[in-house]
C-alpha atoms as a PDB file:
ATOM      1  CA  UNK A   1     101.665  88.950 107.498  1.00  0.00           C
ATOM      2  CA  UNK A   2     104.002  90.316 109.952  1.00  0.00           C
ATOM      3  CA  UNK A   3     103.474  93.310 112.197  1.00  0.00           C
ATOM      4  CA  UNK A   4     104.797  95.378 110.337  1.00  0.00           C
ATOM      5  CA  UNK A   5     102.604  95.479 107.443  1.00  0.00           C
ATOM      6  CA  UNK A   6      99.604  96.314 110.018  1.00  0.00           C
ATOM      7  CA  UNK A   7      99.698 100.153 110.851  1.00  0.00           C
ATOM      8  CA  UNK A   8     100.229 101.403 114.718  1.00  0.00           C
ATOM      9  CA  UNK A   9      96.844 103.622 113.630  1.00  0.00           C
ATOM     10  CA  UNK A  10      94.440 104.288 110.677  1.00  0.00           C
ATOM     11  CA  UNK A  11      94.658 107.529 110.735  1.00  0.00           C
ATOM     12  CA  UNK A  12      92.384 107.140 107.062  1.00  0.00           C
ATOM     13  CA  UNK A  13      88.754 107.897 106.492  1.00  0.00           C
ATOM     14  CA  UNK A  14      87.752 104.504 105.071  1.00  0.00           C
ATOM     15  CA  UNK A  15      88.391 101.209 106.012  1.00  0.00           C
ATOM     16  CA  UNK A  16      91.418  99.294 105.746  1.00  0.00           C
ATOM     17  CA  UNK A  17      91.082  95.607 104.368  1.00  0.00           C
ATOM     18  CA  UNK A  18      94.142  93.373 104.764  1.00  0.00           C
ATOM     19  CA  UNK A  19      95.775  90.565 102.881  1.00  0.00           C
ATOM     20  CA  UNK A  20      93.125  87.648 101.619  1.00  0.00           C
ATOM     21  CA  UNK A  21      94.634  84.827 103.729  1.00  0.00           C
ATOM     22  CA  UNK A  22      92.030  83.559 106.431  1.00  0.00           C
ATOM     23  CA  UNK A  23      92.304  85.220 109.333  1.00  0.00           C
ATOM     24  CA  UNK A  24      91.193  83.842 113.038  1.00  0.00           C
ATOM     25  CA  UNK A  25      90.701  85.222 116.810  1.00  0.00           C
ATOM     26  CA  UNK A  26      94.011  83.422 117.830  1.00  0.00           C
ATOM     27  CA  UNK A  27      95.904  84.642 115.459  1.00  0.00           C
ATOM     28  CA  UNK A  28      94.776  88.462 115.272  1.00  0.00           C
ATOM     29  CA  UNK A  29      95.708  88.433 119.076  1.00  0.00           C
ATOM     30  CA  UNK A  30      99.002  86.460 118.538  1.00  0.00           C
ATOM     31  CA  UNK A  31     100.000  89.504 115.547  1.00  0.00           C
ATOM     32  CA  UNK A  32      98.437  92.176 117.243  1.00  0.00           C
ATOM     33  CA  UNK A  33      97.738  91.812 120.635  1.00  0.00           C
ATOM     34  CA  UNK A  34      96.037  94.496 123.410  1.00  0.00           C
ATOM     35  CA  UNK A  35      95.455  97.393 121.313  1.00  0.00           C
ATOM     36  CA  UNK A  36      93.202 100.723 121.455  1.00  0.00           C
ATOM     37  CA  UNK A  37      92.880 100.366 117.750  1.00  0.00           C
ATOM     38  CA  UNK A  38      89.375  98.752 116.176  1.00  0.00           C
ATOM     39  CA  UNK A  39      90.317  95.292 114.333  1.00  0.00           C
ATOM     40  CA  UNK A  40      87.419  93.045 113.020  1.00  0.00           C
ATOM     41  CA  UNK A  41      87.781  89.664 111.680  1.00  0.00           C
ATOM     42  CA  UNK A  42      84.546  89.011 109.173  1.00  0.00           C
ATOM     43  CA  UNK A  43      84.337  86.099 107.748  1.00  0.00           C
ATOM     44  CA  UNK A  44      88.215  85.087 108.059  1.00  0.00           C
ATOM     45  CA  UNK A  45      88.761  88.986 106.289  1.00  0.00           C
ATOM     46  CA  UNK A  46      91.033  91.327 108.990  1.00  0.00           C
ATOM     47  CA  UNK A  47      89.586  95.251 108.891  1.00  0.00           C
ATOM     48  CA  UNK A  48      90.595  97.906 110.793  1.00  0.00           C
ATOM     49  CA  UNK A  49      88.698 100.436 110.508  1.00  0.00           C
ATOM     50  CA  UNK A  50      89.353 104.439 111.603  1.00  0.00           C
ATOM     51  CA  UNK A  51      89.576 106.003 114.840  1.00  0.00           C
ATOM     52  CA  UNK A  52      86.374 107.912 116.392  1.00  0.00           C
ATOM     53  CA  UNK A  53      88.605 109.669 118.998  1.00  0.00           C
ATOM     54  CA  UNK A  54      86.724 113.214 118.194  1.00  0.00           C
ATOM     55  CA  UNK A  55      85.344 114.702 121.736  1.00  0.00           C
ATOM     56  CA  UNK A  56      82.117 114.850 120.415  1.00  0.00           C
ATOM     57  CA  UNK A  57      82.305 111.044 119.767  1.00  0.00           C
ATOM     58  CA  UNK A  58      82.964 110.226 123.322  1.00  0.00           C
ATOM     59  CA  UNK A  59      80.458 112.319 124.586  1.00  0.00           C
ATOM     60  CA  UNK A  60      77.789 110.902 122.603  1.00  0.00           C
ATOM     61  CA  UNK A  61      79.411 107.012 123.266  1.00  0.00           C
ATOM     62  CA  UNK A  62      78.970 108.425 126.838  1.00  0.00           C
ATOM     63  CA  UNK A  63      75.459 109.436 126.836  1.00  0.00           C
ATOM     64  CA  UNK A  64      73.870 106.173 124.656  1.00  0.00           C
ATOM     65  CA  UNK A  65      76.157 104.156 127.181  1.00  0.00           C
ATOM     66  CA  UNK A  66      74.279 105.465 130.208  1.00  0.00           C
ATOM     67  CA  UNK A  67      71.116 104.641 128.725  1.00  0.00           C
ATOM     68  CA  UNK A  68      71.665 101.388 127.503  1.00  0.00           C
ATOM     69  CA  UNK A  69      73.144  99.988 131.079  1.00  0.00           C
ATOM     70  CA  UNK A  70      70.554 101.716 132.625  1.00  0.00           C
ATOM     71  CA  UNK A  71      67.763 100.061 130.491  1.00  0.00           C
ATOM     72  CA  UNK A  72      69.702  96.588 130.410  1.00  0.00           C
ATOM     73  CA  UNK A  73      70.551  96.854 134.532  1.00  0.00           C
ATOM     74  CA  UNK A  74      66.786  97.922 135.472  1.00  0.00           C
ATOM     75  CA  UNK A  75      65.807  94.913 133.298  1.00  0.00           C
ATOM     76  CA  UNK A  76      68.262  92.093 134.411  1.00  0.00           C
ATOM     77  CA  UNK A  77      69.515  91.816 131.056  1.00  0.00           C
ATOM     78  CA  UNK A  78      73.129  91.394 131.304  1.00  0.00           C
ATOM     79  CA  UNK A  79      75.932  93.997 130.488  1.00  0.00           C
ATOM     80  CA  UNK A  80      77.281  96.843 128.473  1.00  0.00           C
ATOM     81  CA  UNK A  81      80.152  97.070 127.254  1.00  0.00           C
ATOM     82  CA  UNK A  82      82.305 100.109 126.073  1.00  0.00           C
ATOM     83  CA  UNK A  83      84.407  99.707 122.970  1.00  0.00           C
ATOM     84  CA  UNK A  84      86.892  98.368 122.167  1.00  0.00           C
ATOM     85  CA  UNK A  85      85.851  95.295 123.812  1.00  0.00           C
ATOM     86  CA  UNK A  86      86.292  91.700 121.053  1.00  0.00           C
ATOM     87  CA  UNK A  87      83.110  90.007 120.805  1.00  0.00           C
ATOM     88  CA  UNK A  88      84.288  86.214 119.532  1.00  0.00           C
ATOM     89  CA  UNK A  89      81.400  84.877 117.786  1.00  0.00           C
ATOM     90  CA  UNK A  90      83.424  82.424 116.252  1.00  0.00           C
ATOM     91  CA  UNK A  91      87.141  82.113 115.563  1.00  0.00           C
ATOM     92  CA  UNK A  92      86.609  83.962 112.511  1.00  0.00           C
ATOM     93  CA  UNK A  93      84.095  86.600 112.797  1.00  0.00           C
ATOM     94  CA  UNK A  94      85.355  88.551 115.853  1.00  0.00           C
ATOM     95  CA  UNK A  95      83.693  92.344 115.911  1.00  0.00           C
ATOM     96  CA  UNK A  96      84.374  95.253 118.481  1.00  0.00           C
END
């Protein structure tokens, strides 16, 4: 797959499922590289799945962020991070 068979945005409903090959961390970054839009690698399977860029999305995000980090920070937990941020589990299951 080149890049351009993967859209700019998915500016669908539903979630968009790409070709079967098997699909790793490396190589999503090597094809797509820093990008606003949310890519998951499951199991070797690329999605990408629709935009949440609705105001009333972000202020929510906003809200449960402050929470969590507060909760995690008073608790010496760790961190919070905002989307999109890759979580690598593995070099094929890679989730934002």
């Amino acid at each position: 797959m080149d890049t351009a068979t993967i859209p700019a945005r998915n500016r669908t409903n539903r979630i968009l499922r790409f070709d079967d090959r098997h699909w790793t961390y490396d190589e999503l970054d090597r094809v797509v590289g820093e990008t606003m839009e949310r890519f998951e690698i499951i199991d070797g399977v690329l999605y990408m799945s629709p935009g949440a860029h609705a105001i009333n999305h972000q202020r929510v995000l906003g809200r449960l962020f402050r929470e969590m980090s507060d909760w995690v920070d008073a608790h010496g937990l760790g961190e919070v991070f905002l989307a999109p941020t890759d979580v690598v589990l593995r070099p094929d299951r890679v989730v934002q």
